């Protein structure tokens, strides 16, 4: 199997797995928000959601890297493949450190910093670059939309990381103090921006998928 075919399988399956599994994460958080459930049940639902959230995070760098390979196959060669491979590998390692090392530790901090760097590169280079290349007619509209979608996802992911911190603190209080009306109200309020960021990410994945399907017309 050629590199391009492998990249295509990874790219398509990455988008599908990312969107589908994250829907399970969203539903788990929605049910964990319910104040009429016991604290143990709510914490179990959250634990399930957090475990489901692990693997879709690896789809982020893999979808990006496979997308670069597919763009090169179509004649849009903006990044050497060896640089793409280095970035994809480093991004994947950063994701692993964030998920599987203790929060606040050195390795976790390295992972967060690397992830923020890569997301920043996506926003700056893919956002600005797609606009410049589209304006000068060097890329088609469908590819620019795909890049814009990924920028939208990157920004939303950064927002999600920020707004999920108080949610984790709320569930820590739930574990130690149990549920009460005040905590339930605070949890619901803290989850609103998280849900919004997640829905924007879903919107970005839909836009990216449709832009590829509408390629012959754009």
PDB file of C-alpha atoms in Angstrom:
ATOM      1  CA  UNK A   1       0.000   0.000   0.000  1.00  0.00           C
ATOM      2  CA  UNK A   2       1.371   3.405  -0.991  1.00  0.00           C
ATOM      3  CA  UNK A   3       1.993   6.251   1.446  1.00  0.00           C
ATOM      4  CA  UNK A   4      -0.857   8.240  -0.112  1.00  0.00           C
ATOM      5  CA  UNK A   5      -3.360   5.402   0.410  1.00  0.00           C
ATOM      6  CA  UNK A   6      -2.258   4.941   4.012  1.00  0.00           C
ATOM      7  CA  UNK A   7      -2.603   8.708   4.545  1.00  0.00           C
ATOM      8  CA  UNK A   8      -6.114   8.633   3.039  1.00  0.00           C
ATOM      9  CA  UNK A   9      -7.236   5.841   5.394  1.00  0.00           C
ATOM     10  CA  UNK A  10      -5.765   7.658   8.417  1.00  0.00           C
ATOM     11  CA  UNK A  11      -7.297  10.970   7.330  1.00  0.00           C
ATOM     12  CA  UNK A  12     -10.835   9.661   6.814  1.00  0.00           C
ATOM     13  CA  UNK A  13     -10.854   7.329   9.818  1.00  0.00           C
ATOM     14  CA  UNK A  14      -9.318  10.077  11.963  1.00  0.00           C
ATOM     15  CA  UNK A  15     -12.143  12.505  11.202  1.00  0.00           C
ATOM     16  CA  UNK A  16     -14.824   9.834  11.712  1.00  0.00           C
ATOM     17  CA  UNK A  17     -13.347   8.521  14.964  1.00  0.00           C
ATOM     18  CA  UNK A  18     -12.727  12.045  16.256  1.00  0.00           C
ATOM     19  CA  UNK A  19     -16.291  13.209  15.703  1.00  0.00           C
ATOM     20  CA  UNK A  20     -18.022   9.981  16.730  1.00  0.00           C
ATOM     21  CA  UNK A  21     -16.107   9.355  19.944  1.00  0.00           C
ATOM     22  CA  UNK A  22     -16.292  12.976  21.032  1.00  0.00           C
ATOM     23  CA  UNK A  23     -20.078  12.708  20.797  1.00  0.00           C
ATOM     24  CA  UNK A  24     -19.851  10.035  23.500  1.00  0.00           C
ATOM     25  CA  UNK A  25     -17.728  12.394  25.597  1.00  0.00           C
ATOM     26  CA  UNK A  26     -20.312  15.157  25.235  1.00  0.00           C
ATOM     27  CA  UNK A  27     -23.190  12.875  26.245  1.00  0.00           C
ATOM     28  CA  UNK A  28     -21.253  11.540  29.241  1.00  0.00           C
ATOM     29  CA  UNK A  29     -20.664  15.087  30.488  1.00  0.00           C
ATOM     30  CA  UNK A  30     -24.313  15.994  29.926  1.00  0.00           C
ATOM     31  CA  UNK A  31     -25.495  13.068  32.065  1.00  0.00           C
ATOM     32  CA  UNK A  32     -22.797  13.693  34.679  1.00  0.00           C
ATOM     33  CA  UNK A  33     -24.224  17.206  35.033  1.00  0.00           C
ATOM     34  CA  UNK A  34     -27.562  15.850  36.314  1.00  0.00           C
ATOM     35  CA  UNK A  35     -28.122  16.691  39.943  1.00  0.00           C
ATOM     36  CA  UNK A  36     -30.743  13.946  40.409  1.00  0.00           C
ATOM     37  CA  UNK A  37     -28.091  11.248  40.000  1.00  0.00           C
ATOM     38  CA  UNK A  38     -25.880  10.078  42.841  1.00  0.00           C
ATOM     39  CA  UNK A  39     -22.379  11.504  43.130  1.00  0.00           C
ATOM     40  CA  UNK A  40     -20.912   8.044  42.468  1.00  0.00           C
ATOM     41  CA  UNK A  41     -22.908   7.667  39.233  1.00  0.00           C
ATOM     42  CA  UNK A  42     -21.977  11.145  38.046  1.00  0.00           C
ATOM     43  CA  UNK A  43     -18.288  10.573  38.736  1.00  0.00           C
ATOM     44  CA  UNK A  44     -18.432   7.229  36.922  1.00  0.00           C
ATOM     45  CA  UNK A  45     -20.006   8.911  33.889  1.00  0.00           C
ATOM     46  CA  UNK A  46     -17.284  11.553  33.927  1.00  0.00           C
ATOM     47  CA  UNK A  47     -14.598   8.877  34.183  1.00  0.00           C
ATOM     48  CA  UNK A  48     -16.066   7.094  31.154  1.00  0.00           C
ATOM     49  CA  UNK A  49     -16.152  10.380  29.246  1.00  0.00           C
ATOM     50  CA  UNK A  50     -12.546  11.192  30.088  1.00  0.00           C
ATOM     51  CA  UNK A  51     -11.400   7.750  28.950  1.00  0.00           C
ATOM     52  CA  UNK A  52     -13.329   8.116  25.705  1.00  0.00           C
ATOM     53  CA  UNK A  53     -11.662  11.492  25.209  1.00  0.00           C
ATOM     54  CA  UNK A  54      -8.157  10.030  25.130  1.00  0.00           C
ATOM     55  CA  UNK A  55      -7.947   8.446  21.697  1.00  0.00           C
ATOM     56  CA  UNK A  56      -9.687  11.235  19.703  1.00  0.00           C
ATOM     57  CA  UNK A  57      -6.941  13.594  20.906  1.00  0.00           C
ATOM     58  CA  UNK A  58      -4.436  11.543  18.903  1.00  0.00           C
ATOM     59  CA  UNK A  59      -6.577  12.112  15.808  1.00  0.00           C
ATOM     60  CA  UNK A  60      -5.689  15.828  15.870  1.00  0.00           C
ATOM     61  CA  UNK A  61      -2.016  15.480  14.819  1.00  0.00           C
ATOM     62  CA  UNK A  62      -2.673  12.387  12.690  1.00  0.00           C
ATOM     63  CA  UNK A  63      -5.400  14.107  10.657  1.00  0.00           C
ATOM     64  CA  UNK A  64      -3.128  17.108  10.157  1.00  0.00           C
ATOM     65  CA  UNK A  65      -0.124  15.037   9.086  1.00  0.00           C
ATOM     66  CA  UNK A  66      -2.107  12.800   6.735  1.00  0.00           C
ATOM     67  CA  UNK A  67      -3.743  15.913   5.274  1.00  0.00           C
ATOM     68  CA  UNK A  68      -0.321  17.327   4.376  1.00  0.00           C
ATOM     69  CA  UNK A  69       0.571  14.075   2.581  1.00  0.00           C
ATOM     70  CA  UNK A  70      -2.714  14.109   0.637  1.00  0.00           C
ATOM     71  CA  UNK A  71      -2.238  17.775  -0.302  1.00  0.00           C
ATOM     72  CA  UNK A  72       1.205  16.951  -1.676  1.00  0.00           C
ATOM     73  CA  UNK A  73      -0.307  14.151  -3.751  1.00  0.00           C
ATOM     74  CA  UNK A  74      -2.713  16.674  -5.304  1.00  0.00           C
ATOM     75  CA  UNK A  75       0.121  19.022  -6.180  1.00  0.00           C
ATOM     76  CA  UNK A  76      -0.085  21.420  -3.213  1.00  0.00           C
ATOM     77  CA  UNK A  77       3.398  20.915  -1.824  1.00  0.00           C
ATOM     78  CA  UNK A  78       3.983  23.557   0.852  1.00  0.00           C
ATOM     79  CA  UNK A  79       5.709  21.519   3.583  1.00  0.00           C
ATOM     80  CA  UNK A  80       8.479  18.930   3.023  1.00  0.00           C
ATOM     81  CA  UNK A  81       7.335  15.503   4.128  1.00  0.00           C
ATOM     82  CA  UNK A  82      10.195  15.105   6.606  1.00  0.00           C
ATOM     83  CA  UNK A  83       9.119  18.309   8.406  1.00  0.00           C
ATOM     84  CA  UNK A  84       5.527  17.041   8.379  1.00  0.00           C
ATOM     85  CA  UNK A  85       6.693  13.751   9.915  1.00  0.00           C
ATOM     86  CA  UNK A  86       8.698  15.506  12.652  1.00  0.00           C
ATOM     87  CA  UNK A  87       5.804  17.801  13.598  1.00  0.00           C
ATOM     88  CA  UNK A  88       3.262  14.959  13.564  1.00  0.00           C
ATOM     89  CA  UNK A  89       5.487  12.764  15.738  1.00  0.00           C
ATOM     90  CA  UNK A  90       6.263  15.564  18.208  1.00  0.00           C
ATOM     91  CA  UNK A  91       2.583  16.529  18.388  1.00  0.00           C
ATOM     92  CA  UNK A  92       1.587  12.910  19.008  1.00  0.00           C
ATOM     93  CA  UNK A  93       4.174  12.607  21.790  1.00  0.00           C
ATOM     94  CA  UNK A  94       2.909  15.868  23.331  1.00  0.00           C
ATOM     95  CA  UNK A  95      -0.621  14.441  23.291  1.00  0.00           C
ATOM     96  CA  UNK A  96       0.606  11.302  25.032  1.00  0.00           C
ATOM     97  CA  UNK A  97       2.343  13.353  27.743  1.00  0.00           C
ATOM     98  CA  UNK A  98      -0.804  15.387  28.383  1.00  0.00           C
ATOM     99  CA  UNK A  99      -3.000  12.306  28.702  1.00  0.00           C
ATOM    100  CA  UNK A 100      -0.777   9.825  30.503  1.00  0.00           C
ATOM    101  CA  UNK A 101       1.472  11.885  32.796  1.00  0.00           C
ATOM    102  CA  UNK A 102       0.426  13.531  36.104  1.00  0.00           C
ATOM    103  CA  UNK A 103      -0.981  17.078  35.693  1.00  0.00           C
ATOM    104  CA  UNK A 104       1.433  19.735  36.885  1.00  0.00           C
ATOM    105  CA  UNK A 105       4.517  17.572  36.382  1.00  0.00           C
ATOM    106  CA  UNK A 106       7.414  18.445  34.109  1.00  0.00           C
ATOM    107  CA  UNK A 107       6.428  16.059  31.320  1.00  0.00           C
ATOM    108  CA  UNK A 108       2.819  17.234  31.423  1.00  0.00           C
ATOM    109  CA  UNK A 109       3.964  20.868  31.196  1.00  0.00           C
ATOM    110  CA  UNK A 110       6.192  20.045  28.221  1.00  0.00           C
ATOM    111  CA  UNK A 111       3.231  18.390  26.520  1.00  0.00           C
ATOM    112  CA  UNK A 112       0.944  21.366  27.133  1.00  0.00           C
ATOM    113  CA  UNK A 113       3.550  23.828  25.857  1.00  0.00           C
ATOM    114  CA  UNK A 114       4.183  21.782  22.715  1.00  0.00           C
ATOM    115  CA  UNK A 115       0.474  21.372  22.051  1.00  0.00           C
ATOM    116  CA  UNK A 116      -0.089  25.113  22.450  1.00  0.00           C
ATOM    117  CA  UNK A 117       2.818  25.773  20.076  1.00  0.00           C
ATOM    118  CA  UNK A 118       1.411  23.467  17.408  1.00  0.00           C
ATOM    119  CA  UNK A 119      -2.085  24.897  17.726  1.00  0.00           C
ATOM    120  CA  UNK A 120      -0.584  28.383  17.452  1.00  0.00           C
ATOM    121  CA  UNK A 121       1.262  27.360  14.289  1.00  0.00           C
ATOM    122  CA  UNK A 122      -1.974  26.008  12.847  1.00  0.00           C
ATOM    123  CA  UNK A 123      -3.838  29.245  13.573  1.00  0.00           C
ATOM    124  CA  UNK A 124      -1.073  31.495  12.227  1.00  0.00           C
ATOM    125  CA  UNK A 125       0.222  29.568   9.221  1.00  0.00           C
ATOM    126  CA  UNK A 126      -2.907  27.742   8.081  1.00  0.00           C
ATOM    127  CA  UNK A 127      -5.189  30.710   8.769  1.00  0.00           C
ATOM    128  CA  UNK A 128      -3.017  33.386   7.215  1.00  0.00           C
ATOM    129  CA  UNK A 129      -1.472  31.095   4.617  1.00  0.00           C
ATOM    130  CA  UNK A 130      -4.780  29.804   3.287  1.00  0.00           C
ATOM    131  CA  UNK A 131      -6.093  33.360   2.896  1.00  0.00           C
ATOM    132  CA  UNK A 132      -2.955  34.494   1.060  1.00  0.00           C
ATOM    133  CA  UNK A 133      -2.825  31.439  -1.209  1.00  0.00           C
ATOM    134  CA  UNK A 134      -6.552  31.587  -1.960  1.00  0.00           C
ATOM    135  CA  UNK A 135      -6.324  35.289  -2.820  1.00  0.00           C
ATOM    136  CA  UNK A 136      -3.465  34.621  -5.259  1.00  0.00           C
ATOM    137  CA  UNK A 137      -5.232  31.639  -6.803  1.00  0.00           C
ATOM    138  CA  UNK A 138      -2.654  29.063  -5.678  1.00  0.00           C
ATOM    139  CA  UNK A 139      -5.144  26.838  -3.844  1.00  0.00           C
ATOM    140  CA  UNK A 140      -8.816  26.086  -4.603  1.00  0.00           C
ATOM    141  CA  UNK A 141     -11.684  27.137  -2.369  1.00  0.00           C
ATOM    142  CA  UNK A 142     -12.337  23.602  -1.068  1.00  0.00           C
ATOM    143  CA  UNK A 143      -8.782  23.292   0.269  1.00  0.00           C
ATOM    144  CA  UNK A 144      -8.909  26.756   1.835  1.00  0.00           C
ATOM    145  CA  UNK A 145     -12.170  25.815   3.577  1.00  0.00           C
ATOM    146  CA  UNK A 146     -10.516  22.661   4.906  1.00  0.00           C
ATOM    147  CA  UNK A 147      -7.672  24.754   6.328  1.00  0.00           C
ATOM    148  CA  UNK A 148     -10.112  27.287   7.800  1.00  0.00           C
ATOM    149  CA  UNK A 149     -11.999  24.421   9.446  1.00  0.00           C
ATOM    150  CA  UNK A 150      -8.838  23.165  11.069  1.00  0.00           C
ATOM    151  CA  UNK A 151      -8.007  26.669  12.308  1.00  0.00           C
ATOM    152  CA  UNK A 152     -11.504  26.893  13.801  1.00  0.00           C
ATOM    153  CA  UNK A 153     -10.952  23.565  15.530  1.00  0.00           C
ATOM    154  CA  UNK A 154      -7.544  24.653  16.846  1.00  0.00           C
ATOM    155  CA  UNK A 155      -8.927  27.871  18.356  1.00  0.00           C
ATOM    156  CA  UNK A 156     -11.857  26.004  19.889  1.00  0.00           C
ATOM    157  CA  UNK A 157      -9.528  23.373  21.353  1.00  0.00           C
ATOM    158  CA  UNK A 158      -7.445  26.069  23.055  1.00  0.00           C
ATOM    159  CA  UNK A 159     -10.620  27.645  24.444  1.00  0.00           C
ATOM    160  CA  UNK A 160     -11.815  24.217  25.587  1.00  0.00           C
ATOM    161  CA  UNK A 161      -8.577  23.557  27.496  1.00  0.00           C
ATOM    162  CA  UNK A 162      -8.988  26.858  29.349  1.00  0.00           C
ATOM    163  CA  UNK A 163     -12.658  26.500  30.254  1.00  0.00           C
ATOM    164  CA  UNK A 164     -12.449  22.854  31.275  1.00  0.00           C
ATOM    165  CA  UNK A 165     -10.182  23.665  34.249  1.00  0.00           C
ATOM    166  CA  UNK A 166     -13.025  24.914  36.531  1.00  0.00           C
ATOM    167  CA  UNK A 167     -15.136  21.912  35.468  1.00  0.00           C
ATOM    168  CA  UNK A 168     -12.449  19.544  36.764  1.00  0.00           C
ATOM    169  CA  UNK A 169     -12.366  21.507  40.023  1.00  0.00           C
ATOM    170  CA  UNK A 170     -16.161  21.201  40.299  1.00  0.00           C
ATOM    171  CA  UNK A 171     -16.029  17.429  39.923  1.00  0.00           C
ATOM    172  CA  UNK A 172     -13.255  17.256  42.506  1.00  0.00           C
ATOM    173  CA  UNK A 173     -15.596  19.048  44.908  1.00  0.00           C
ATOM    174  CA  UNK A 174     -18.349  16.610  43.948  1.00  0.00           C
ATOM    175  CA  UNK A 175     -16.073  13.713  44.862  1.00  0.00           C
ATOM    176  CA  UNK A 176     -15.118  15.145  48.261  1.00  0.00           C
ATOM    177  CA  UNK A 177     -18.291  16.968  49.335  1.00  0.00           C
ATOM    178  CA  UNK A 178     -21.060  15.288  47.355  1.00  0.00           C
ATOM    179  CA  UNK A 179     -23.687  17.022  45.256  1.00  0.00           C
ATOM    180  CA  UNK A 180     -25.611  20.082  46.385  1.00  0.00           C
ATOM    181  CA  UNK A 181     -27.701  22.726  44.667  1.00  0.00           C
ATOM    182  CA  UNK A 182     -24.975  25.379  44.732  1.00  0.00           C
ATOM    183  CA  UNK A 183     -22.369  23.050  43.221  1.00  0.00           C
ATOM    184  CA  UNK A 184     -24.821  21.770  40.603  1.00  0.00           C
ATOM    185  CA  UNK A 185     -25.599  25.345  39.538  1.00  0.00           C
ATOM    186  CA  UNK A 186     -21.903  26.221  39.324  1.00  0.00           C
ATOM    187  CA  UNK A 187     -21.132  23.053  37.352  1.00  0.00           C
ATOM    188  CA  UNK A 188     -23.864  23.795  34.819  1.00  0.00           C
ATOM    189  CA  UNK A 189     -22.596  27.358  34.402  1.00  0.00           C
ATOM    190  CA  UNK A 190     -18.981  26.203  33.995  1.00  0.00           C
ATOM    191  CA  UNK A 191     -19.981  23.592  31.415  1.00  0.00           C
ATOM    192  CA  UNK A 192     -21.790  26.039  29.096  1.00  0.00           C
ATOM    193  CA  UNK A 193     -18.655  27.455  27.421  1.00  0.00           C
ATOM    194  CA  UNK A 194     -17.245  23.918  27.241  1.00  0.00           C
ATOM    195  CA  UNK A 195     -20.310  22.689  25.346  1.00  0.00           C
ATOM    196  CA  UNK A 196     -20.129  25.695  23.029  1.00  0.00           C
ATOM    197  CA  UNK A 197     -16.449  25.006  22.239  1.00  0.00           C
ATOM    198  CA  UNK A 198     -17.234  21.339  21.576  1.00  0.00           C
ATOM    199  CA  UNK A 199     -20.098  22.236  19.225  1.00  0.00           C
ATOM    200  CA  UNK A 200     -17.785  24.596  17.329  1.00  0.00           C
ATOM    201  CA  UNK A 201     -15.273  21.743  16.986  1.00  0.00           C
ATOM    202  CA  UNK A 202     -18.067  19.550  15.582  1.00  0.00           C
ATOM    203  CA  UNK A 203     -18.933  22.347  13.168  1.00  0.00           C
ATOM    204  CA  UNK A 204     -15.302  22.507  12.052  1.00  0.00           C
ATOM    205  CA  UNK A 205     -15.168  18.769  11.419  1.00  0.00           C
ATOM    206  CA  UNK A 206     -18.377  18.923   9.371  1.00  0.00           C
ATOM    207  CA  UNK A 207     -17.008  21.849   7.336  1.00  0.00           C
ATOM    208  CA  UNK A 208     -13.748  19.983   6.708  1.00  0.00           C
ATOM    209  CA  UNK A 209     -15.606  16.860   5.615  1.00  0.00           C
ATOM    210  CA  UNK A 210     -18.044  18.698   3.327  1.00  0.00           C
ATOM    211  CA  UNK A 211     -15.267  20.707   1.685  1.00  0.00           C
ATOM    212  CA  UNK A 212     -13.591  17.455   0.667  1.00  0.00           C
ATOM    213  CA  UNK A 213     -16.845  15.964  -0.645  1.00  0.00           C
ATOM    214  CA  UNK A 214     -17.658  19.137  -2.612  1.00  0.00           C
ATOM    215  CA  UNK A 215     -14.153  19.269  -4.088  1.00  0.00           C
ATOM    216  CA  UNK A 216     -15.261  18.881  -7.735  1.00  0.00           C
ATOM    217  CA  UNK A 217     -17.615  21.889  -7.421  1.00  0.00           C
ATOM    218  CA  UNK A 218     -15.333  24.258  -5.458  1.00  0.00           C
TER     219      UNK A 218
END
